[in-house]
mmCIF file of C-alpha atoms in Angstrom:
data_model
loop_
_atom_site.group_PDB
_atom_site.id
_atom_site.type_symbol
_atom_site.label_atom_id
_atom_site.label_comp_id
_atom_site.label_asym_id
_atom_site.label_seq_id
_atom_site.Cartn_x
_atom_site.Cartn_y
_atom_site.Cartn_z
ATOM 1 C CA MET Y 1 125.603 162.118 148.189
ATOM 2 C CA LYS Y 2 126.788 163.259 151.596
ATOM 3 C CA GLU Y 3 129.927 161.137 151.175
ATOM 4 C CA ALA Y 4 130.667 162.768 147.814
ATOM 5 C CA PHE Y 5 130.375 166.141 149.452
ATOM 6 C CA ASP Y 6 132.421 165.240 152.509
ATOM 7 C CA ASP Y 7 135.116 163.123 150.846
ATOM 8 C CA ASN Y 8 135.453 164.517 147.319
ATOM 9 C CA LEU Y 9 134.198 168.099 147.097
ATOM 10 C CA THR Y 10 135.665 169.229 150.431
ATOM 11 C CA ASP Y 11 139.027 167.731 149.459
ATOM 12 C CA TYR Y 12 138.983 169.308 145.981
ATOM 13 C CA LYS Y 13 138.200 172.750 147.445
ATOM 14 C CA GLU Y 14 141.206 172.463 149.728
ATOM 15 C CA VAL Y 15 143.669 170.855 147.311
ATOM 16 C CA ILE Y 16 142.723 172.517 144.002
ATOM 17 C CA PRO Y 17 140.699 175.644 144.850
ATOM 18 C CA GLN Y 18 141.502 177.208 141.488
ATOM 19 C CA LEU Y 19 139.151 174.621 139.933
ATOM 20 C CA PHE Y 20 136.208 176.529 141.466
ATOM 21 C CA TRP Y 21 137.305 180.156 140.800
ATOM 22 C CA TYR Y 22 135.092 180.588 137.756
ATOM 23 C CA ASN Y 23 132.329 178.086 138.477
ATOM 24 C CA ALA Y 24 128.679 179.133 138.422
ATOM 25 C CA PHE Y 25 127.418 176.246 140.520
ATOM 26 C CA ILE Y 26 128.274 172.701 141.654
ATOM 27 C CA ILE Y 27 126.303 169.562 140.826
ATOM 28 C CA LEU Y 28 126.683 166.529 143.066
ATOM 29 C CA SER Y 29 125.346 163.303 141.574
ATOM 30 C CA ASN Y 30 125.568 159.562 141.662
ATOM 31 C CA GLY Y 31 123.403 159.277 138.482
ATOM 32 C CA ARG Y 32 120.140 158.495 140.330
ATOM 33 C CA GLU Y 33 120.183 161.463 142.668
ATOM 34 C CA SER Y 34 121.448 164.950 141.990
ATOM 35 C CA LYS Y 35 121.825 168.114 143.989
ATOM 36 C CA ILE Y 36 122.928 171.647 143.120
ATOM 37 C CA GLY Y 37 124.680 174.224 145.256
ATOM 38 C CA THR Y 38 127.619 176.644 145.185
ATOM 39 C CA ILE Y 39 131.244 176.743 146.275
ATOM 40 C CA THR Y 40 130.164 178.197 149.635
ATOM 41 C CA SER Y 41 127.108 175.993 150.201
ATOM 42 C CA GLY Y 42 127.117 173.588 153.117
ATOM 43 C CA PHE Y 43 125.641 170.186 152.203
ATOM 44 C CA GLU Y 44 122.337 171.162 153.850
ATOM 45 C CA HIS Y 45 121.967 173.911 151.256
ATOM 46 C CA PHE Y 46 122.457 171.661 148.244
ATOM 47 C CA ALA Y 47 119.039 171.047 146.697
ATOM 48 C CA GLU Y 48 117.416 168.785 144.145
ATOM 49 C CA TRP Y 49 116.438 170.205 140.719
ATOM 50 C CA LYS Y 50 113.470 167.995 139.804
ATOM 51 C CA ARG Y 51 111.685 169.934 137.105
ATOM 52 C CA ILE Y 52 112.811 171.507 133.794
ATOM 53 C CA ARG Y 53 109.996 173.757 132.601
ATOM 54 C CA ASP Y 54 107.060 173.734 134.938
ATOM 55 C CA GLU Y 55 106.313 173.129 138.606
ATOM 56 C CA LYS Y 56 103.502 170.781 137.575
ATOM 57 C CA GLU Y 57 105.896 168.293 136.039
ATOM 58 C CA THR Y 58 106.506 165.007 137.820
ATOM 59 C CA GLY Y 59 109.640 165.497 139.835
ATOM 60 C CA ASP Y 60 112.744 163.514 138.984
ATOM 61 C CA THR Y 61 116.150 163.704 140.672
ATOM 62 C CA ILE Y 62 118.190 161.864 138.058
ATOM 63 C CA LEU Y 63 121.251 163.558 136.597
ATOM 64 C CA ASP Y 64 119.626 163.970 133.157
ATOM 65 C CA THR Y 65 116.885 166.214 134.638
ATOM 66 C CA MET Y 66 119.539 168.235 136.522
ATOM 67 C CA VAL Y 67 121.681 168.789 133.431
ATOM 68 C CA LYS Y 68 118.715 169.659 131.186
ATOM 69 C CA GLY Y 69 117.282 171.959 133.826
ATOM 70 C CA THR Y 70 120.421 173.859 134.691
ATOM 71 C CA CYS Y 71 123.078 173.409 131.968
ATOM 72 C CA GLU Y 72 121.118 174.067 128.784
ATOM 73 C CA LYS Y 73 122.694 177.313 127.500
ATOM 74 C CA SER Y 74 119.775 179.725 128.060
ATOM 75 C CA ARG Y 75 118.924 178.292 131.468
ATOM 76 C CA PHE Y 76 122.567 178.272 132.553
ATOM 77 C CA LEU Y 77 122.984 181.943 131.610
ATOM 78 C CA ASP Y 78 119.646 182.865 133.212
ATOM 79 C CA ILE Y 79 120.655 181.168 136.467
ATOM 80 C CA LEU Y 80 124.064 182.817 136.361
ATOM 81 C CA GLU Y 81 122.725 186.310 135.648
ATOM 82 C CA ASN Y 82 119.391 186.443 137.429
ATOM 83 C CA PHE Y 83 119.365 183.734 140.080
ATOM 84 C CA THR Y 84 122.809 183.957 141.708
ATOM 85 C CA LEU Y 85 123.382 186.231 144.726
ATOM 86 C CA PHE Y 86 126.508 187.173 146.593
ATOM 87 C CA SER Y 87 126.069 188.072 150.244
ATOM 88 C CA SER Y 88 128.446 189.022 153.029
ATOM 89 C CA SER Y 89 125.885 189.029 155.792
ATOM 90 C CA GLU Y 90 127.644 186.132 157.567
ATOM 91 C CA GLY Y 91 130.930 188.110 157.761
ATOM 92 C CA HIS Y 92 132.461 186.441 154.678
ATOM 93 C CA PRO Y 93 131.428 186.148 151.017
ATOM 94 C CA VAL Y 94 128.664 183.677 150.399
ATOM 95 C CA LYS Y 95 127.435 182.592 146.945
ATOM 96 C CA ILE Y 96 123.748 181.692 146.859
ATOM 97 C CA ILE Y 97 121.818 180.079 143.996
ATOM 98 C CA SER Y 98 118.050 179.797 143.708
ATOM 99 C CA LYS Y 99 116.196 176.569 144.288
ATOM 100 C CA ASN Y 100 114.275 174.904 141.414
ATOM 101 C CA HIS Y 101 110.872 176.083 142.564
ATOM 102 C CA GLN Y 102 112.128 179.682 142.906
ATOM 103 C CA TYR Y 103 113.618 179.628 139.420
ATOM 104 C CA LEU Y 104 110.491 178.221 137.804
ATOM 105 C CA GLY Y 105 108.104 180.381 139.857
ATOM 106 C CA VAL Y 106 109.840 183.706 139.031
ATOM 107 C CA ASN Y 107 110.168 182.854 135.365
ATOM 108 C CA ASN Y 108 106.500 181.745 135.164
ATOM 109 C CA ALA Y 109 105.404 184.958 136.896
ATOM 110 C CA ILE Y 110 107.390 187.046 134.412
ATOM 111 C CA GLU Y 111 105.872 185.185 131.477
ATOM 112 C CA SER Y 112 102.366 185.665 132.939
ATOM 113 C CA PHE Y 113 103.081 189.379 133.371
ATOM 114 C CA LYS Y 114 104.179 189.655 129.735
ATOM 115 C CA LYS Y 115 100.931 187.953 128.581
ATOM 116 C CA ARG Y 116 98.633 190.053 130.815
ATOM 117 C CA ASN Y 117 97.103 191.914 127.887
ATOM 118 C CA GLU Y 118 96.120 188.653 126.212
ATOM 119 C CA ASN Y 119 94.527 187.532 129.489
ATOM 120 C CA GLU Y 120 92.473 190.700 130.113
ATOM 121 C CA GLY Y 121 94.955 192.034 132.626
ATOM 122 C CA LYS Y 122 95.073 188.862 134.698
ATOM 123 C CA ILE Y 123 98.384 187.316 135.516
ATOM 124 C CA GLY Y 124 97.183 184.417 137.646
ATOM 125 C CA VAL Y 125 97.454 183.287 141.250
ATOM 126 C CA PHE Y 126 100.895 182.894 142.839
#
């Protein structure tokens, strides 16, 4: 994975930067392992996306889990709209994307809040 980042992605960003102008996020994968990050992420900030719907799922790093968890239309748009941040705190623009546990945790908290009346005002423990 590190070699793909160092050898391929870094080269692509230098040689054909226009490829990344409109990209939401970047997936690095060798089929067995997958990581997600952004155009400005260093390798250390690329993270696994092991679960699709719930944090209690058994984690899996294969490409299929990554694609189903991030590229299904509603999830992709949710990540793009609600879980992508642009910051300039480091003196230059930085694009930040949530990690898998953050995405699932926030969405589960929102669903619990919506169901609070059904659960006698309780939304659970976070």
